[in-house]
JSON list of C-alpha atoms in Angstrom, two decimals:
[
{"chain": "I", "resi": 1, "resn": "MET", "atom": "CA", "xyz": [185.64, -100.23, 26.19]},
{"chain": "I", "resi": 2, "resn": "THR", "atom": "CA", "xyz": [185.77, -96.85, 23.99]},
{"chain": "I", "resi": 3, "resn": "THR", "atom": "CA", "xyz": [184.59, -96.53, 20.95]},
{"chain": "I", "resi": 4, "resn": "ALA", "atom": "CA", "xyz": [186.46, -94.88, 17.84]},
{"chain": "I", "resi": 5, "resn": "VAL", "atom": "CA", "xyz": [186.59, -91.11, 17.76]},
{"chain": "I", "resi": 6, "resn": "VAL", "atom": "CA", "xyz": [185.04, -90.38, 13.88]},
{"chain": "I", "resi": 7, "resn": "GLU", "atom": "CA", "xyz": [183.12, -86.98, 14.15]},
{"chain": "I", "resi": 8, "resn": "ALA", "atom": "CA", "xyz": [185.32, -83.73, 15.59]},
{"chain": "I", "resi": 9, "resn": "LEU", "atom": "CA", "xyz": [185.45, -83.91, 19.16]},
{"chain": "I", "resi": 10, "resn": "THR", "atom": "CA", "xyz": [182.37, -82.69, 21.56]},
{"chain": "I", "resi": 11, "resn": "ASP", "atom": "CA", "xyz": [183.26, -79.96, 23.74]},
{"chain": "I", "resi": 12, "resn": "ARG", "atom": "CA", "xyz": [183.86, -81.92, 26.47]},
{"chain": "I", "resi": 13, "resn": "GLU", "atom": "CA", "xyz": [186.70, -84.51, 24.89]},
{"chain": "I", "resi": 14, "resn": "LEU", "atom": "CA", "xyz": [187.98, -81.33, 23.93]},
{"chain": "I", "resi": 15, "resn": "GLY", "atom": "CA", "xyz": [188.26, -80.28, 27.70]},
{"chain": "I", "resi": 16, "resn": "LEU", "atom": "CA", "xyz": [190.16, -83.30, 29.00]},
{"chain": "I", "resi": 17, "resn": "LEU", "atom": "CA", "xyz": [192.15, -83.23, 26.20]},
{"chain": "I", "resi": 18, "resn": "ARG", "atom": "CA", "xyz": [193.68, -79.63, 27.39]},
{"chain": "I", "resi": 19, "resn": "GLN", "atom": "CA", "xyz": [193.29, -80.60, 30.66]},
{"chain": "I", "resi": 20, "resn": "ALA", "atom": "CA", "xyz": [195.81, -83.82, 30.00]},
{"chain": "I", "resi": 21, "resn": "SER", "atom": "CA", "xyz": [197.98, -80.81, 27.42]},
{"chain": "I", "resi": 22, "resn": "THR", "atom": "CA", "xyz": [198.00, -83.31, 25.38]},
{"chain": "I", "resi": 23, "resn": "ASP", "atom": "CA", "xyz": [195.58, -81.50, 22.60]},
{"chain": "I", "resi": 24, "resn": "PRO", "atom": "CA", "xyz": [198.93, -80.14, 20.05]},
{"chain": "I", "resi": 25, "resn": "LEU", "atom": "CA", "xyz": [199.72, -83.99, 19.72]},
{"chain": "I", "resi": 26, "resn": "LEU", "atom": "CA", "xyz": [196.23, -85.57, 19.05]},
{"chain": "I", "resi": 27, "resn": "THR", "atom": "CA", "xyz": [194.81, -83.08, 17.15]},
{"chain": "I", "resi": 28, "resn": "GLU", "atom": "CA", "xyz": [194.72, -80.20, 13.74]},
{"chain": "I", "resi": 29, "resn": "GLN", "atom": "CA", "xyz": [192.04, -77.79, 13.61]},
{"chain": "I", "resi": 30, "resn": "VAL", "atom": "CA", "xyz": [190.24, -78.16, 10.68]},
{"chain": "I", "resi": 31, "resn": "LEU", "atom": "CA", "xyz": [188.61, -74.87, 9.16]},
{"chain": "I", "resi": 32, "resn": "GLY", "atom": "CA", "xyz": [188.53, -74.21, 13.35]},
{"chain": "I", "resi": 33, "resn": "ARG", "atom": "CA", "xyz": [186.98, -77.51, 14.66]},
{"chain": "I", "resi": 34, "resn": "LEU", "atom": "CA", "xyz": [189.61, -79.36, 16.23]},
{"chain": "I", "resi": 35, "resn": "TRP", "atom": "CA", "xyz": [189.64, -83.08, 15.01]},
{"chain": "I", "resi": 36, "resn": "PRO", "atom": "CA", "xyz": [191.99, -86.35, 15.91]},
{"chain": "I", "resi": 37, "resn": "ARG", "atom": "CA", "xyz": [194.44, -87.00, 13.96]},
{"chain": "I", "resi": 38, "resn": "ASP", "atom": "CA", "xyz": [194.44, -90.46, 13.21]},
{"chain": "I", "resi": 39, "resn": "ARG", "atom": "CA", "xyz": [190.58, -89.35, 11.98]},
{"chain": "I", "resi": 40, "resn": "LEU", "atom": "CA", "xyz": [192.40, -87.15, 8.89]},
{"chain": "I", "resi": 41, "resn": "VAL", "atom": "CA", "xyz": [195.08, -90.06, 7.91]},
{"chain": "I", "resi": 42, "resn": "LEU", "atom": "CA", "xyz": [194.05, -90.57, 4.15]},
{"chain": "I", "resi": 43, "resn": "PRO", "atom": "CA", "xyz": [191.62, -89.04, 1.69]},
{"chain": "I", "resi": 44, "resn": "ARG", "atom": "CA", "xyz": [188.36, -89.36, 2.27]},
{"chain": "I", "resi": 45, "resn": "GLN", "atom": "CA", "xyz": [188.68, -88.45, 6.18]},
{"chain": "I", "resi": 46, "resn": "ARG", "atom": "CA", "xyz": [191.06, -85.79, 4.81]},
{"chain": "I", "resi": 47, "resn": "MET", "atom": "CA", "xyz": [187.36, -84.61, 3.20]},
{"chain": "I", "resi": 48, "resn": "HIS", "atom": "CA", "xyz": [185.06, -86.26, 6.12]},
{"chain": "I", "resi": 49, "resn": "ALA", "atom": "CA", "xyz": [187.15, -82.28, 7.95]},
{"chain": "I", "resi": 50, "resn": "LEU", "atom": "CA", "xyz": [185.72, -80.38, 5.08]},
{"chain": "I", "resi": 51, "resn": "ARG", "atom": "CA", "xyz": [182.46, -81.47, 4.32]},
{"chain": "I", "resi": 52, "resn": "PRO", "atom": "CA", "xyz": [180.34, -78.97, 6.44]},
{"chain": "I", "resi": 53, "resn": "ALA", "atom": "CA", "xyz": [182.47, -76.15, 4.13]},
{"chain": "I", "resi": 54, "resn": "LEU", "atom": "CA", "xyz": [181.31, -77.76, 1.10]},
{"chain": "I", "resi": 55, "resn": "LEU", "atom": "CA", "xyz": [178.40, -78.35, -1.35]},
{"chain": "I", "resi": 56, "resn": "PRO", "atom": "CA", "xyz": [177.36, -80.76, -3.68]},
{"chain": "I", "resi": 57, "resn": "SER", "atom": "CA", "xyz": [177.92, -79.00, -6.64]},
{"chain": "I", "resi": 58, "resn": "VAL", "atom": "CA", "xyz": [181.17, -77.38, -5.81]},
{"chain": "I", "resi": 59, "resn": "VAL", "atom": "CA", "xyz": [184.44, -79.37, -6.55]},
{"chain": "I", "resi": 60, "resn": "LEU", "atom": "CA", "xyz": [187.27, -78.17, -3.96]},
{"chain": "I", "resi": 61, "resn": "THR", "atom": "CA", "xyz": [190.55, -77.01, -5.90]},
{"chain": "I", "resi": 62, "resn": "GLY", "atom": "CA", "xyz": [193.47, -75.14, -4.55]},
{"chain": "I", "resi": 63, "resn": "ALA", "atom": "CA", "xyz": [195.69, -76.03, -1.10]},
{"chain": "I", "resi": 64, "resn": "GLY", "atom": "CA", "xyz": [192.23, -77.42, 0.18]},
{"chain": "I", "resi": 65, "resn": "ALA", "atom": "CA", "xyz": [192.24, -80.38, -2.95]},
{"chain": "I", "resi": 66, "resn": "LEU", "atom": "CA", "xyz": [196.12, -80.70, -2.12]},
{"chain": "I", "resi": 67, "resn": "TRP", "atom": "CA", "xyz": [195.81, -81.38, 1.72]},
{"chain": "I", "resi": 68, "resn": "VAL", "atom": "CA", "xyz": [193.10, -84.08, 0.93]},
{"chain": "I", "resi": 69, "resn": "HIS", "atom": "CA", "xyz": [194.83, -85.76, -1.41]},
{"chain": "I", "resi": 70, "resn": "ALA", "atom": "CA", "xyz": [198.05, -84.95, -0.10]},
{"chain": "I", "resi": 71, "resn": "GLY", "atom": "CA", "xyz": [197.64, -84.60, 3.49]},
{"chain": "I", "resi": 72, "resn": "GLY", "atom": "CA", "xyz": [200.90, -81.37, 5.45]},
{"chain": "I", "resi": 73, "resn": "THR", "atom": "CA", "xyz": [198.50, -78.90, 7.22]},
{"chain": "I", "resi": 74, "resn": "PRO", "atom": "CA", "xyz": [194.61, -78.31, 6.57]},
{"chain": "I", "resi": 75, "resn": "PRO", "atom": "CA", "xyz": [193.93, -74.74, 4.28]},
{"chain": "I", "resi": 76, "resn": "GLN", "atom": "CA", "xyz": [192.86, -72.02, 6.76]},
{"chain": "I", "resi": 77, "resn": "VAL", "atom": "CA", "xyz": [190.72, -70.91, 3.61]},
{"chain": "I", "resi": 78, "resn": "ILE", "atom": "CA", "xyz": [189.73, -73.27, 0.87]},
{"chain": "I", "resi": 79, "resn": "VAL", "atom": "CA", "xyz": [189.13, -72.41, -2.34]},
{"chain": "I", "resi": 80, "resn": "VAL", "atom": "CA", "xyz": [185.90, -74.80, -4.44]},
{"chain": "I", "resi": 81, "resn": "ALA", "atom": "CA", "xyz": [185.09, -73.90, -8.56]},
{"chain": "I", "resi": 82, "resn": "SER", "atom": "CA", "xyz": [181.64, -73.70, -9.52]},
{"chain": "I", "resi": 83, "resn": "PRO", "atom": "CA", "xyz": [180.28, -73.33, -13.31]},
{"chain": "I", "resi": 84, "resn": "GLU", "atom": "CA", "xyz": [177.72, -70.78, -11.42]},
{"chain": "I", "resi": 85, "resn": "ARG", "atom": "CA", "xyz": [178.80, -68.50, -9.16]},
{"chain": "I", "resi": 86, "resn": "CYS", "atom": "CA", "xyz": [181.30, -66.92, -6.78]},
{"chain": "I", "resi": 87, "resn": "GLY", "atom": "CA", "xyz": [181.78, -65.47, -3.86]},
{"chain": "I", "resi": 88, "resn": "HIS", "atom": "CA", "xyz": [183.07, -65.89, -0.70]},
{"chain": "I", "resi": 89, "resn": "THR", "atom": "CA", "xyz": [182.32, -67.04, 2.65]},
{"chain": "I", "resi": 90, "resn": "PRO", "atom": "CA", "xyz": [184.79, -66.76, 5.90]},
{"chain": "I", "resi": 91, "resn": "ARG", "atom": "CA", "xyz": [186.18, -70.65, 5.56]},
{"chain": "I", "resi": 92, "resn": "THR", "atom": "CA", "xyz": [185.27, -70.84, 1.50]},
{"chain": "I", "resi": 93, "resn": "LEU", "atom": "CA", "xyz": [186.75, -68.69, -1.87]},
{"chain": "I", "resi": 94, "resn": "THR", "atom": "CA", "xyz": [184.29, -70.36, -4.73]},
{"chain": "I", "resi": 95, "resn": "ARG", "atom": "CA", "xyz": [185.33, -68.62, -8.17]},
{"chain": "I", "resi": 96, "resn": "ARG", "atom": "CA", "xyz": [183.69, -69.22, -11.20]},
{"chain": "I", "resi": 97, "resn": "VAL", "atom": "CA", "xyz": [184.91, -71.55, -13.71]},
{"chain": "I", "resi": 98, "resn": "ARG", "atom": "CA", "xyz": [184.39, -75.41, -16.00]},
{"chain": "I", "resi": 99, "resn": "LEU", "atom": "CA", "xyz": [186.36, -77.69, -15.37]},
{"chain": "I", "resi": 100, "resn": "PRO", "atom": "CA", "xyz": [187.35, -80.60, -17.65]},
{"chain": "I", "resi": 101, "resn": "ALA", "atom": "CA", "xyz": [185.11, -83.95, -16.86]},
{"chain": "I", "resi": 102, "resn": "VAL", "atom": "CA", "xyz": [189.54, -85.63, -16.33]},
{"chain": "I", "resi": 103, "resn": "ASP", "atom": "CA", "xyz": [190.56, -83.29, -13.58]},
{"chain": "I", "resi": 104, "resn": "VAL", "atom": "CA", "xyz": [187.69, -83.56, -11.79]},
{"chain": "I", "resi": 105, "resn": "THR", "atom": "CA", "xyz": [187.40, -86.71, -9.34]},
{"chain": "I", "resi": 106, "resn": "ASP", "atom": "CA", "xyz": [185.11, -88.24, -6.39]},
{"chain": "I", "resi": 107, "resn": "ILE", "atom": "CA", "xyz": [186.90, -88.57, -2.80]},
{"chain": "I", "resi": 108, "resn": "ALA", "atom": "CA", "xyz": [183.93, -89.30, -0.09]},
{"chain": "I", "resi": 109, "resn": "GLY", "atom": "CA", "xyz": [181.11, -88.31, -2.09]},
{"chain": "I", "resi": 110, "resn": "GLN", "atom": "CA", "xyz": [182.36, -85.05, -3.57]},
{"chain": "I", "resi": 111, "resn": "ARG", "atom": "CA", "xyz": [184.21, -83.47, -6.30]},
{"chain": "I", "resi": 112, "resn": "CYS", "atom": "CA", "xyz": [187.78, -82.72, -6.02]},
{"chain": "I", "resi": 113, "resn": "THR", "atom": "CA", "xyz": [190.21, -81.26, -8.93]},
{"chain": "I", "resi": 114, "resn": "THR", "atom": "CA", "xyz": [192.27, -84.78, -8.89]},
{"chain": "I", "resi": 115, "resn": "LEU", "atom": "CA", "xyz": [196.47, -84.51, -7.68]},
{"chain": "I", "resi": 116, "resn": "GLU", "atom": "CA", "xyz": [197.56, -82.83, -11.46]},
{"chain": "I", "resi": 117, "resn": "ARG", "atom": "CA", "xyz": [194.91, -80.49, -11.56]},
{"chain": "I", "resi": 118, "resn": "THR", "atom": "CA", "xyz": [195.55, -79.63, -8.49]},
{"chain": "I", "resi": 119, "resn": "VAL", "atom": "CA", "xyz": [199.07, -79.46, -8.53]},
{"chain": "I", "resi": 120, "resn": "VAL", "atom": "CA", "xyz": [199.22, -76.89, -11.48]},
{"chain": "I", "resi": 121, "resn": "ASP", "atom": "CA", "xyz": [197.03, -75.01, -10.41]},
{"chain": "I", "resi": 122, "resn": "LEU", "atom": "CA", "xyz": [199.18, -73.54, -8.05]},
{"chain": "I", "resi": 123, "resn": "ALA", "atom": "CA", "xyz": [201.69, -73.49, -9.86]},
{"chain": "I", "resi": 124, "resn": "ARG", "atom": "CA", "xyz": [200.57, -71.68, -11.64]},
{"chain": "I", "resi": 125, "resn": "THR", "atom": "CA", "xyz": [198.95, -68.62, -9.23]},
{"chain": "I", "resi": 126, "resn": "ALA", "atom": "CA", "xyz": [199.64, -70.07, -5.19]},
{"chain": "I", "resi": 127, "resn": "PRO", "atom": "CA", "xyz": [202.50, -68.48, -3.88]},
{"chain": "I", "resi": 128, "resn": "ALA", "atom": "CA", "xyz": [206.62, -69.25, -5.45]},
{"chain": "I", "resi": 129, "resn": "LEU", "atom": "CA", "xyz": [207.15, -70.65, -2.21]},
{"chain": "I", "resi": 130, "resn": "GLN", "atom": "CA", "xyz": [204.04, -73.10, -2.62]},
{"chain": "I", "resi": 131, "resn": "ALA", "atom": "CA", "xyz": [203.45, -73.76, -6.08]},
{"chain": "I", "resi": 132, "resn": "VAL", "atom": "CA", "xyz": [207.44, -75.22, -5.47]},
{"chain": "I", "resi": 133, "resn": "GLN", "atom": "CA", "xyz": [205.83, -77.11, -2.84]},
{"chain": "I", "resi": 134, "resn": "ALA", "atom": "CA", "xyz": [203.25, -78.38, -4.79]},
{"chain": "I", "resi": 135, "resn": "VAL", "atom": "CA", "xyz": [205.31, -79.72, -8.00]},
{"chain": "I", "resi": 136, "resn": "LEU", "atom": "CA", "xyz": [207.79, -81.69, -5.17]},
{"chain": "I", "resi": 137, "resn": "CYS", "atom": "CA", "xyz": [204.88, -83.41, -3.43]},
{"chain": "I", "resi": 138, "resn": "ALA", "atom": "CA", "xyz": [203.15, -83.86, -6.99]},
{"chain": "I", "resi": 139, "resn": "MET", "atom": "CA", "xyz": [206.59, -86.17, -7.48]},
{"chain": "I", "resi": 140, "resn": "ALA", "atom": "CA", "xyz": [206.97, -87.91, -4.30]},
{"chain": "I", "resi": 141, "resn": "ARG", "atom": "CA", "xyz": [203.36, -89.39, -4.42]},
{"chain": "I", "resi": 142, "resn": "GLY", "atom": "CA", "xyz": [204.49, -91.11, -8.12]},
{"chain": "I", "resi": 143, "resn": "THR", "atom": "CA", "xyz": [203.51, -88.24, -10.33]},
{"chain": "I", "resi": 144, "resn": "ARG", "atom": "CA", "xyz": [204.92, -88.00, -14.06]},
{"chain": "I", "resi": 145, "resn": "ARG", "atom": "CA", "xyz": [206.23, -85.43, -15.49]},
{"chain": "I", "resi": 146, "resn": "ALA", "atom": "CA", "xyz": [203.19, -85.84, -18.94]},
{"chain": "I", "resi": 147, "resn": "ALA", "atom": "CA", "xyz": [201.20, -86.03, -16.05]},
{"chain": "I", "resi": 148, "resn": "LEU", "atom": "CA", "xyz": [200.97, -82.18, -14.72]},
{"chain": "I", "resi": 149, "resn": "LEU", "atom": "CA", "xyz": [202.06, -80.71, -17.46]},
{"chain": "I", "resi": 150, "resn": "ALA", "atom": "CA", "xyz": [198.82, -82.28, -20.15]},
{"chain": "I", "resi": 151, "resn": "ALA", "atom": "CA", "xyz": [196.97, -81.28, -16.93]},
{"chain": "I", "resi": 152, "resn": "LEU", "atom": "CA", "xyz": [198.60, -77.52, -18.20]},
{"chain": "I", "resi": 153, "resn": "GLU", "atom": "CA", "xyz": [197.61, -78.01, -21.14]},
{"chain": "I", "resi": 154, "resn": "ARG", "atom": "CA", "xyz": [193.65, -78.27, -20.44]},
{"chain": "I", "resi": 155, "resn": "CYS", "atom": "CA", "xyz": [194.56, -74.86, -18.80]},
{"chain": "I", "resi": 156, "resn": "ARG", "atom": "CA", "xyz": [192.45, -72.34, -21.13]},
{"chain": "I", "resi": 157, "resn": "GLY", "atom": "CA", "xyz": [190.57, -69.24, -20.85]},
{"chain": "I", "resi": 158, "resn": "SER", "atom": "CA", "xyz": [191.12, -67.15, -17.98]},
{"chain": "I", "resi": 159, "resn": "CYS", "atom": "CA", "xyz": [192.21, -70.93, -16.02]},
{"chain": "I", "resi": 160, "resn": "GLY", "atom": "CA", "xyz": [195.47, -69.89, -18.22]},
{"chain": "I", "resi": 161, "resn": "VAL", "atom": "CA", "xyz": [197.59, -67.81, -16.07]},
{"chain": "I", "resi": 162, "resn": "GLY", "atom": "CA", "xyz": [200.41, -68.80, -15.45]},
{"chain": "I", "resi": 163, "resn": "ARG", "atom": "CA", "xyz": [200.95, -71.98, -17.37]},
{"chain": "I", "resi": 164, "resn": "PRO", "atom": "CA", "xyz": [204.46, -70.44, -17.76]},
{"chain": "I", "resi": 165, "resn": "ARG", "atom": "CA", "xyz": [205.84, -70.07, -14.63]},
{"chain": "I", "resi": 166, "resn": "ALA", "atom": "CA", "xyz": [203.76, -73.80, -13.86]},
{"chain": "I", "resi": 167, "resn": "ARG", "atom": "CA", "xyz": [205.66, -75.39, -17.00]},
{"chain": "I", "resi": 168, "resn": "ALA", "atom": "CA", "xyz": [209.20, -73.64, -15.09]},
{"chain": "I", "resi": 169, "resn": "ILE", "atom": "CA", "xyz": [209.11, -75.12, -11.87]},
{"chain": "I", "resi": 170, "resn": "ILE", "atom": "CA", "xyz": [208.04, -78.56, -13.47]},
{"chain": "I", "resi": 171, "resn": "HIS", "atom": "CA", "xyz": [210.42, -78.78, -15.92]},
{"chain": "I", "resi": 172, "resn": "ALA", "atom": "CA", "xyz": [213.04, -77.73, -13.18]},
{"chain": "I", "resi": 173, "resn": "ALA", "atom": "CA", "xyz": [212.19, -80.03, -10.14]},
{"chain": "I", "resi": 174, "resn": "TYR", "atom": "CA", "xyz": [211.88, -82.67, -12.47]},
{"chain": "I", "resi": 175, "resn": "ASP", "atom": "CA", "xyz": [215.05, -82.44, -14.48]},
{"chain": "I", "resi": 176, "resn": "ALA", "atom": "CA", "xyz": [216.62, -81.71, -11.03]},
{"chain": "I", "resi": 177, "resn": "PRO", "atom": "CA", "xyz": [219.30, -83.99, -9.85]},
{"chain": "I", "resi": 178, "resn": "PRO", "atom": "CA", "xyz": [217.78, -86.11, -6.87]},
{"chain": "I", "resi": 179, "resn": "ALA", "atom": "CA", "xyz": [219.04, -84.55, -3.17]}
]
């Protein structure tokens, strides 16, 4: 009888996978550690994979939050928000930001920006392709335009940088004819 793999793989397990040349099919690298792909299916599982790089007091934002909500390619570096501090480590960038409570959700015991806030933050500040992909991802998940625009309206002060660009991307994506 075998047991389910619920954590990152051990060196012995990784060695066995590599011998079978199956690790690219069965595993995904998340912040430098290999995880079984079937343990990264749900948002709580993806958050669990990021947990070693997160402090309980921070809020996961940006591409890392989008990955937790929607899957796809794991981030190489995660961005977090903290009202008290800023700085960086090799895997984490901490920005000093106060987020409205309505824009923060709890996933597996870790605070994370909501899908709507995550998408508008990426639409405001990420490279153009990533910004558009984030909005299209939200659309595919059934997020309404009004919810994105409401989240965008809550971006004030330095968080308001890029609001016109984000608004334009949101309207362009939602007004485009279906593919």
